Coordinates of C-alpha atoms and ligand atoms in Angstrom, one line a residue:
X170 CA 0.0 0.0 0.0
X171 CA 2.8 2.4 0.7
X172 CA 5.0 1.3 -2.2
X173 CA 3.8 4.0 -4.5
X174 CA 6.5 6.6 -4.8
X175 CA 5.5 9.9 -3.1
X176 CA 5.8 11.8 -6.4
X177 CA 3.2 9.7 -8.0
X178 CA 0.6 10.2 -5.3
X179 CA -2.0 12.8 -5.7
X180 CA -1.1 15.5 -3.2
X181 CA -4.3 16.9 -1.5
X182 CA -3.6 20.0 0.6
X183 CA -6.1 21.1 3.2
X184 CA -6.2 24.8 3.9
X185 CA -8.3 27.3 5.8
X186 CA -8.7 29.3 9.0
X187 CA -7.6 27.9 12.4
X188 CA -10.3 25.8 13.9
X189 CA -12.4 25.5 10.7
X190 CA -12.2 21.7 11.0
X191 CA -9.4 21.0 8.6
X192 CA -8.0 18.1 10.6
X193 CA -11.5 16.8 11.3
X194 CA -12.2 16.8 7.5
X195 CA -9.0 14.8 7.0
X196 CA -10.1 12.3 9.6
X197 CA -13.6 12.0 8.2
X198 CA -12.4 11.4 4.7
X199 CA -9.7 8.9 5.6
X200 CA -11.9 7.2 8.2
X201 CA -8.9 7.3 10.5
X202 CA -8.0 9.5 13.5
X203 CA -4.7 10.4 11.9
X204 CA -4.8 14.1 12.7
X205 CA -5.1 15.7 16.1
X206 CA -8.3 17.7 16.5
X207 CA -9.1 20.1 19.3
X208 CA -11.2 23.2 20.0
X209 CA -8.0 25.2 20.6
X210 CA -7.2 27.2 17.4
X211 CA -3.7 26.5 16.2
X212 CA -3.7 22.8 17.0
X213 CA -2.0 21.8 13.8
X214 CA 1.2 23.7 13.8
X215 CA 3.2 22.2 11.0
X216 CA 2.0 20.5 7.8
X217 CA 1.2 16.9 8.6
X218 CA 1.3 14.4 5.8
X219 CA -0.7 11.2 5.6
X220 CA -0.2 8.8 2.7
X221 CA -3.0 6.4 2.0
X222 CA -5.0 4.5 -0.7
X223 CA -8.2 6.5 -1.2
X224 CA -10.6 4.2 -3.0
X225 CA -11.5 4.2 -5.8
X226 CA -9.0 7.0 -6.7
X227 CA -5.8 5.3 -5.7
X228 CA -2.7 6.5 -3.8
X229 CA -2.9 10.0 -2.3
X230 CA -1.0 12.1 0.1
X231 CA -3.0 14.4 2.3
X232 CA -1.3 17.5 3.7
X233 CA -3.1 18.9 6.7
X234 CA -1.8 22.4 7.3
X235 CA -1.8 24.9 10.1
X236 CA -4.6 27.5 10.1
X237 CA -3.4 30.2 7.8
X238 CA -4.9 33.1 9.8
X239 CA -2.3 32.3 12.4
X240 CA -1.0 35.2 14.4
X241 CA 2.3 36.3 16.1
X242 CA 5.9 35.7 15.2
X243 CA 5.6 31.9 15.5
X244 CA 2.4 32.2 13.6
X245 CA 4.2 33.9 10.7
X246 CA 6.5 30.9 10.3
X247 CA 3.6 28.6 10.3
X248 CA 1.8 30.6 7.7
X249 CA 5.0 30.5 5.6
X250 CA 5.2 26.7 5.9
X251 CA 1.5 26.4 5.0
X252 CA 2.1 28.5 1.9
X253 CA 5.0 26.2 0.9
X254 CA 2.5 23.4 1.1
X255 CA 0.5 25.0 -1.7
X256 CA 3.5 24.5 -4.0
X257 CA 3.3 20.8 -3.7
X258 CA -0.5 20.6 -3.8
X259 CA -2.3 19.0 -6.8
X260 CA -5.8 19.5 -5.4
X261 CA -6.6 22.0 -2.7
X262 CA -9.3 21.7 -0.1
X263 CA -10.4 25.0 1.4
X264 CA -12.2 24.3 4.6
X265 CA -14.5 27.1 5.9
X266 CA -17.1 27.1 8.6
X267 CA -20.5 27.0 6.9
X268 CA -21.9 30.5 6.9
X269 CA -18.5 32.1 7.4
X270 CA -17.0 32.8 4.0
X271 CA -15.3 36.2 4.2
X272 CA -12.6 38.2 2.5
X273 CA -10.1 35.8 4.1
X274 CA -11.5 32.8 2.3
X275 CA -11.8 34.8 -1.0
X276 CA -8.1 35.8 -0.7
X277 CA -7.0 32.3 0.0
X278 CA -9.1 31.0 -2.9
X279 CA -7.5 33.6 -5.2
X280 CA -4.1 32.5 -4.0
X281 CA -4.8 28.8 -4.7
X282 CA -6.2 29.6 -8.1
X283 CA -3.3 31.7 -9.1
X284 CA -1.1 28.7 -8.2
X285 CA -3.2 26.8 -10.8
X286 CA -4.5 24.4 -8.3
X287 CA -8.1 23.0 -8.6
X288 CA -10.1 23.8 -5.4
X289 CA -12.8 22.0 -3.5
X290 CA -14.5 24.3 -1.0
X291 CA -15.7 22.5 2.1
X292 CA -18.5 24.3 4.1
X293 CA -17.9 22.4 7.3
X294 CA -19.9 22.4 10.6
X295 CA -23.2 22.5 8.7
X296 CA -24.7 21.1 12.0
X297 CA -23.9 24.4 13.7
X298 CA -25.1 26.7 10.9
X299 CA -28.4 28.5 11.6
X300 CA -31.3 26.5 10.1
X301 CA -32.2 27.7 6.6
X302 CA -29.2 29.9 6.2
X303 CA -29.2 29.4 2.5
X304 CA -28.1 25.8 2.9
X305 CA -25.3 27.1 5.1
X306 CA -23.0 28.8 2.8
X307 CA -22.1 30.7 -0.3
X308 CA -20.9 29.2 -3.6
X309 CA -17.6 31.0 -3.9
X310 CA -17.1 30.7 -7.7
X311 CA -18.5 28.8 -10.6
X312 CA -15.4 26.8 -11.1
X313 CA -15.1 25.7 -7.5
X314 CA -16.7 22.5 -6.3
X315 CA -18.6 23.1 -3.1
X316 CA -19.2 20.3 -0.6
X317 CA -21.2 20.7 2.6
X318 CA -19.9 18.6 5.5
X319 CA -20.2 17.8 9.1
X320 CA -16.8 16.4 9.7
X321 CA -17.3 15.3 13.2
X322 CA -20.3 13.1 12.1
X323 CA -18.5 12.1 8.8
X324 CA -21.3 13.6 6.8
X325 CA -20.6 14.6 3.2
X326 CA -17.6 12.3 2.8
X327 CA -19.0 10.7 -0.4
X328 CA -19.8 14.1 -1.9
X329 CA -16.3 15.1 -1.1
X330 CA -14.9 12.1 -2.9
X331 CA -17.1 12.7 -5.9
X332 CA -15.9 16.3 -6.0
X333 CA -12.4 15.0 -5.8
X334 CA -12.9 12.7 -8.8
X335 CA -14.3 15.6 -10.8
X336 CA -11.3 17.9 -10.2
X337 CA -8.4 15.5 -10.2
X338 CA -6.0 16.3 -13.0
X339 CA -6.2 13.8 -15.9
X340 CA -2.6 12.7 -15.4
X341 CA -3.5 11.2 -12.0
X342 CA -6.2 9.1 -13.6
X343 CA -3.9 7.8 -16.2
X344 CA -4.7 4.1 -16.5
X345 CA -2.3 1.3 -16.1
X346 CA -1.3 -0.6 -19.3
X347 CA -3.9 -2.8 -20.9
X348 CA -1.7 -5.9 -21.2
X349 CA 1.7 -4.5 -22.3
X350 CA 3.0 -4.8 -18.8
X351 CA 2.2 -8.5 -18.7
X352 CA 4.5 -9.1 -21.6
X353 CA 8.3 -8.7 -21.7
X354 CA 9.6 -7.2 -25.0
X355 CA 9.8 -10.0 -27.6
X356 CA 7.2 -12.1 -25.9
X357 CA 4.0 -13.2 -27.6
X358 CA 0.3 -12.9 -26.7
X359 CA -2.4 -14.8 -28.4
X360 CA -5.7 -12.9 -28.7
X361 CA -8.8 -15.0 -29.3
X362 CA -11.5 -13.1 -31.2
X363 CA -14.7 -14.9 -32.0
X364 CA -16.3 -13.8 -35.2
X365 CA -20.0 -14.3 -34.5
X366 CA -23.2 -12.5 -35.1
X367 CA -22.3 -9.8 -32.6
X368 CA -19.0 -9.0 -34.3
X369 CA -19.3 -5.9 -36.3
X370 CA -19.0 -6.3 -40.1
X371 CA -15.5 -6.0 -41.5
X372 CA -13.6 -4.8 -38.4
X373 CA -12.5 -5.6 -34.9
X374 CA -14.0 -3.9 -31.8
X375 CA -12.2 -1.1 -30.0
X376 CA -10.9 -3.2 -27.0
X377 CA -9.3 -5.7 -29.4
X378 CA -7.7 -3.0 -31.5
X379 CA -6.4 -1.1 -28.4
X380 CA -5.0 -4.4 -27.0
X381 CA -3.1 -5.0 -30.3
X382 CA -1.7 -1.5 -30.2
X383 CA -0.7 -1.9 -26.5
X384 CA 1.2 -5.1 -27.3
X385 CA 3.1 -3.3 -30.2
X386 CA 3.8 -0.3 -28.0
X387 CA 5.6 -2.6 -25.6
X388 CA 7.8 -4.3 -28.2
X389 CA 5.9 -7.5 -27.9
X390 CA 3.8 -9.2 -30.6
X391 CA 0.6 -11.1 -30.9
X392 CA -1.3 -13.6 -33.0
X393 CA -5.0 -13.1 -33.5
X394 CA -7.2 -16.2 -33.9
X395 CA -10.8 -17.3 -33.7
X396 CA -11.5 -19.8 -30.9
X397 CA -11.7 -22.6 -33.4
X398 CA -8.1 -22.2 -34.6
X399 CA -6.5 -21.7 -31.1
X400 CA -5.6 -25.3 -30.5
X401 CA -4.0 -25.6 -33.9
X402 CA -2.0 -22.4 -33.4
X403 CA -0.7 -23.5 -30.0
X404 CA 0.3 -26.8 -31.4
X405 CA 2.3 -25.2 -34.1
X406 CA 4.2 -22.6 -32.0
X407 CA 7.8 -23.3 -31.2
X408 CA 7.5 -21.4 -27.8
X409 CA 4.3 -21.2 -25.8
X410 CA 2.8 -17.7 -25.7
X411 CA 3.3 -15.6 -22.5
X412 CA -0.4 -14.9 -22.4
X413 CA -3.7 -15.9 -23.9
X414 CA -6.5 -13.3 -24.0
X415 CA -10.0 -14.3 -25.1
X416 CA -13.3 -12.7 -25.5
X417 CA -15.4 -13.7 -22.5
X418 CA -17.9 -15.5 -24.6
X419 CA -15.3 -18.2 -25.6
X420 CA -13.9 -18.5 -22.1
X421 CA -14.7 -22.2 -21.5
X422 CA -13.4 -23.4 -24.8
X423 CA -10.3 -21.3 -24.6
X424 CA -9.6 -22.4 -21.1
X425 CA -9.9 -26.0 -22.2
X426 CA -7.6 -25.5 -25.2
X427 CA -4.9 -23.5 -23.4
X428 CA -2.4 -25.6 -21.3
X429 CA -2.7 -24.8 -17.6
X430 CA 0.8 -23.3 -17.3
X431 CA 0.0 -20.5 -19.8
X432 CA -1.6 -17.4 -18.1
X433 CA -5.0 -16.8 -19.5
X434 CA -7.6 -14.0 -19.1
X435 CA -10.2 -12.1 -21.0
X436 CA -10.4 -8.7 -22.7
X437 CA -13.1 -7.8 -20.3
X438 CA -10.8 -8.5 -17.3
X439 CA -8.0 -6.6 -18.9
X440 CA -10.3 -3.6 -19.3
X441 CA -11.6 -3.9 -15.8
X442 CA -8.1 -3.2 -14.7
X443 CA -7.5 -0.6 -17.4
X444 CA -10.6 1.5 -16.9
X445 CA -11.7 0.8 -13.4
X446 CA -10.5 -1.1 -10.5
X447 CA -10.0 -4.9 -10.9
X448 CA -9.6 -5.4 -7.2
X449 CA -13.0 -3.9 -6.5
X450 CA -14.6 -6.0 -9.3
X451 CA -13.0 -9.2 -8.0
X452 CA -14.2 -8.4 -4.5
X453 CA -17.7 -7.6 -6.0
X454 CA -17.8 -11.0 -7.7
X455 CA -17.8 -12.7 -4.3
X456 CA -21.4 -11.5 -4.0
X457 CA -22.4 -13.9 -6.8
X458 CA -22.0 -16.7 -4.3
X459 CA -24.4 -15.0 -1.9
X460 CA -27.1 -14.3 -4.4
X461 CA -30.4 -15.9 -3.8
X462 CA -33.4 -16.4 -6.1
X463 CA -35.5 -13.2 -6.2
X464 CA -32.5 -10.9 -5.6
X465 CA -32.3 -7.8 -7.8
X466 CA -29.3 -7.3 -10.0
X467 CA -28.5 -4.2 -12.1
X468 CA -26.7 -4.8 -15.4
X469 CA -25.2 -1.5 -16.5
X470 CA -23.8 -0.7 -19.9
X471 CA -21.9 2.5 -20.6
X472 CA -23.2 2.9 -24.2
X473 CA -26.4 2.3 -26.1
X474 CA -25.1 -0.1 -28.7
X475 CA -27.9 -2.2 -30.3
X476 CA -27.9 -5.8 -29.3
X477 CA -27.8 -8.3 -32.2
X478 CA -28.8 -11.9 -31.7
X479 CA -28.1 -13.1 -28.2
X480 CA -26.8 -10.1 -26.4
X481 CA -24.2 -10.5 -23.7
X482 CA -25.7 -8.1 -21.3
X483 CA -29.4 -8.8 -21.6
X484 CA -29.3 -12.5 -22.4
X485 CA -26.0 -14.3 -21.7
X486 CA -25.0 -12.8 -18.3
X487 CA -28.6 -13.2 -16.9
X488 CA -28.6 -16.8 -18.1
X489 CA -25.2 -17.6 -16.6
X490 CA -26.1 -15.9 -13.3
X491 CA -29.5 -17.6 -13.1
X492 CA -27.9 -21.0 -13.7
X493 CA -25.3 -20.3 -11.1
X494 CA -27.8 -19.2 -8.5
X495 CA -30.2 -21.9 -9.4
X496 CA -33.3 -19.7 -9.5
X497 CA -34.8 -16.6 -11.0
X498 CA -33.2 -13.3 -10.3
X499 CA -34.8 -9.9 -10.9
X500 CA -32.7 -8.0 -13.6
X501 CA -32.8 -4.4 -14.4
X502 CA -30.9 -3.1 -17.5
X503 CA -29.4 0.3 -17.9
X504 CA -27.8 1.7 -21.0
X505 CA -26.0 5.0 -21.4
X506 CA -24.9 7.8 -19.2
X507 CA -27.5 7.9 -16.4
X508 CA -26.7 5.9 -13.3
X509 CA -29.6 5.4 -10.9
X510 CA -29.4 7.8 -7.9
X511 CA -30.8 5.0 -5.6
X512 CA -28.9 1.8 -5.9
X513 CA -30.2 0.5 -2.5
X514 CA -32.5 -2.0 -4.2
X515 CA -29.7 -4.0 -5.8
X516 CA -27.7 -6.8 -4.4
X517 CA -25.1 -6.6 -7.1
X518 CA -24.2 -4.3 -10.0
X519 CA -22.6 -5.9 -13.1
X520 CA -21.0 -3.4 -15.4
X521 CA -19.9 -3.7 -19.0
X522 CA -16.3 -3.2 -20.1
X523 CA -16.9 0.6 -20.4
X524 CA -14.8 1.0 -23.5
X525 CA -16.5 4.3 -24.3
X526 CA -16.0 5.6 -20.8
X527 CA -13.0 7.3 -19.5
X528 CA -11.5 6.2 -16.1
X529 CA -13.1 9.1 -14.3
X530 CA -16.6 8.1 -15.3
X531 CA -16.2 4.5 -14.3
X532 CA -14.5 5.4 -11.0
X533 CA -17.4 7.7 -10.2
X534 CA -19.8 4.8 -10.7
X535 CA -17.7 2.6 -8.5
X536 CA -17.8 5.3 -5.8
X537 CA -21.6 5.5 -6.0
X538 CA -21.9 1.7 -5.5
X539 CA -19.5 1.9 -2.6
X540 CA -21.6 4.7 -1.1
X541 CA -24.7 2.6 -1.4
X542 CA -22.9 -0.5 0.0
X543 CA -23.6 -2.4 -3.2
X544 CA -20.9 -4.6 -4.6
X545 CA -20.0 -3.9 -8.2
X546 CA -18.3 -6.3 -10.6
X547 CA -17.9 -6.3 -14.4
X548 CA -18.9 -8.6 -17.2
X549 CA -15.6 -10.4 -17.6
X550 CA -15.2 -11.0 -13.9
X551 CA -18.8 -12.1 -13.4
X552 CA -18.8 -14.4 -16.4
X553 CA -15.5 -16.1 -15.2
X554 CA -16.9 -16.4 -11.7
X555 CA -20.2 -17.9 -12.9
X556 CA -18.4 -20.3 -15.1
X557 CA -16.2 -21.3 -12.2
X558 CA -12.9 -20.2 -13.8
X559 CA -12.2 -16.9 -12.1
X560 CA -8.9 -18.1 -10.5
X561 CA -7.7 -19.2 -13.9
X562 CA -8.8 -15.9 -15.5
X563 CA -6.8 -14.0 -12.8
X564 CA -3.7 -16.1 -13.4
X565 CA -1.8 -13.2 -15.1
X566 CA -2.4 -11.1 -11.9
X567 CA -0.8 -13.2 -9.1
X568 CA -1.5 -10.4 -6.5
X569 CA -5.2 -10.8 -6.9
X570 CA -7.1 -13.7 -5.5
X571 CA -10.8 -14.3 -5.8
X572 CA -12.7 -14.7 -2.5
X573 CA -13.1 -18.4 -1.6
X574 CA -15.8 -20.1 -3.6
X575 CA -16.0 -17.7 -6.5
Ligands
GTP793 N1 -20.0 20.8 15.5 C1 -19.0 20.5 14.7 N2 -17.7 20.7 15.2 C2 -16.7 20.4 14.4 C3 -16.9 19.9 13.0 N3 -15.7 19.8 12.5 C4 -14.8 20.0 13.4 N4 -15.4 20.4 14.6 C5 -14.7 20.8 15.8 O1 -14.0 22.0 15.6 C6 -12.8 22.1 16.4 C7 -11.6 22.3 15.5 O2 -11.4 21.2 14.7 P1 -10.0 20.8 14.0 O3 -10.3 19.7 13.1 O4 -9.0 20.7 15.0 O5 -9.8 22.2 13.2 P2 -8.5 22.6 12.4 O6 -9.0 23.5 11.3 O7 -7.7 21.5 12.1 O8 -7.8 23.5 13.5 P3 -6.3 24.0 13.6 O9 -5.4 22.8 13.4 O10 -6.2 24.5 15.0 O11 -6.1 25.1 12.6 C8 -12.8 20.8 17.1 O12 -13.3 21.0 18.4 C9 -13.7 19.9 16.3 O13 -14.3 18.8 17.1 C10 -18.2 19.8 12.6 O14 -18.5 19.4 11.4 N5 -19.2 20.1 13.4
SF4_794 S1 -19.2 0.7 -23.6 FE1 -19.9 -1.2 -22.7 S2 -21.7 -1.8 -23.8 FE2 -20.7 -0.2 -25.0 S3 -19.4 -1.4 -26.5 FE3 -18.1 -0.9 -24.7 S4 -18.3 -2.6 -23.3 FE4 -20.0 -2.8 -24.8
MG795 MG1 -5.8 21.1 12.5

C-alpha cells in the first residue's frame, strides 16, 4: 500500500482558518484518526502528511496544514510553511465554517487559483449553521466544487470524494497498461476473437484494437485467432505464448484448449483493470456466491449499442447468473450515461467493459456503488466467476485472489 513513490501520489492540501475543522475533515475522509483535533485554534502547527489509498481513486498524500490566519511571530513561520505546502499541492481543499466565508477565504481562494490548483471548498460544521441559512454557505465561484460537511459526524464524505474525482487532473487518472506490462519485450500474446453475429462487419471492436496496439507499443507481438483455430495455433508454436486473452464468450473453450501453465484471461478483465479497479470488481464478484433467487441485479452498460442476436448483457449474463444461483433473479438493465441515484434495491451491479467511458466516469460509478454499499463487478469477472474459472482468469495477476468459492 505504501509502495507508490511519493511523487506519483495525488497531493491533496487542506487549507483554511484555524479551527475551521481541517484536521477533522481529513479524519472523516480517511476514516482514521490520523490528525489531532481540538477546539483550541492553532492545534496543527506544521503541515502533517498522511499517505493512503483513497478508494477508488488510488494512492494519495493528504497534507493537513496549520490554520493560515495564524497570528504572532511563531504564527508567521507557520503561515510560511502552509504557503509552501501550496506549492506541492495538486488539489486544494479550502475548509470554511458554513456561513462564514469572508474576505479571508476569498483571498485564500484567489491564492490557490493563481497557483493553478483546482479547489474544493468544504463548508464544514453545517450542523452548527443556523437552520435555513441558504443551505449554510455561499458558492464561492462557478469553477469551485462546493461540498457541505459535518466532519465530526462524517457527513458529506462521499460528496467530497465525488468532487475530488471531478477535479483530479487527468494525469492522475492515467490508467495502467492494458496488457503490455504483462509481456516482456519479444514475448508473444495470443488474442482470441470470436467472429459471431455480434462481431461488427469488416472490423474488430475497440478493446481488441487497443490491445493489439498496446502489445506493439511494448515491443511484444501477438497472434489473433478465432477460438476454433486456437488449438492448432498453440500446437504449431515453437515457444508457448506468454499470455492468452480471449473474448469472455469463448472462455470455456479457450480455457480447455490452453495448457494450464499459460496465463489466460479475457479482454473484459484486462479492461476492468485498465478502466476501473480490478480489485473492486473481483471483491464484488464474491457477492455472486451469496445471491439468492429473487435478488435484484443491475446490469449497466456505458453505451447504447444495439444488441444483435443473443446479447451478452441482456441474455447471456442473466442466463449464466441464473444458472449459477439456481433460481430466478430480478434483472434491471441500464444503458447510457444515467446511473440510478438510488442503488439501494440492488444486491449486485454488473458493469460492462466501459470501452466508451474514461476512467473518471467508471471510478465515479464505483464510488456510487461503494456509497450505497452495493458490490460492483464487471462482465468479464462475473462471467468467469459464474463459469467457475475466475482463479484461472486471474492467473496473469498473481497479486489478486478471488474470494473463496467464486
Ligand atoms: N459541530 C462541529 N464541530 C466540528 C466539526 N468539524 C470540526 N469540529 C470541531 O471544531 C474544532 C476544530 O477542529 P479541528 O479539526 O482541530 O480544526 P482545524 O482546522 O484542524 O484547526 P487547527 O489545526 O487549529 O487550525 C474541534 O473541536 C472539532 O471537534 C463539525 O462538522 N461540526
Ligand atoms: S461501452 Fe460497454 S456496452 Fe458499449 S461497447 Fe463498450 S463494453 Fe460494450
Ligand atoms: Mg488542525
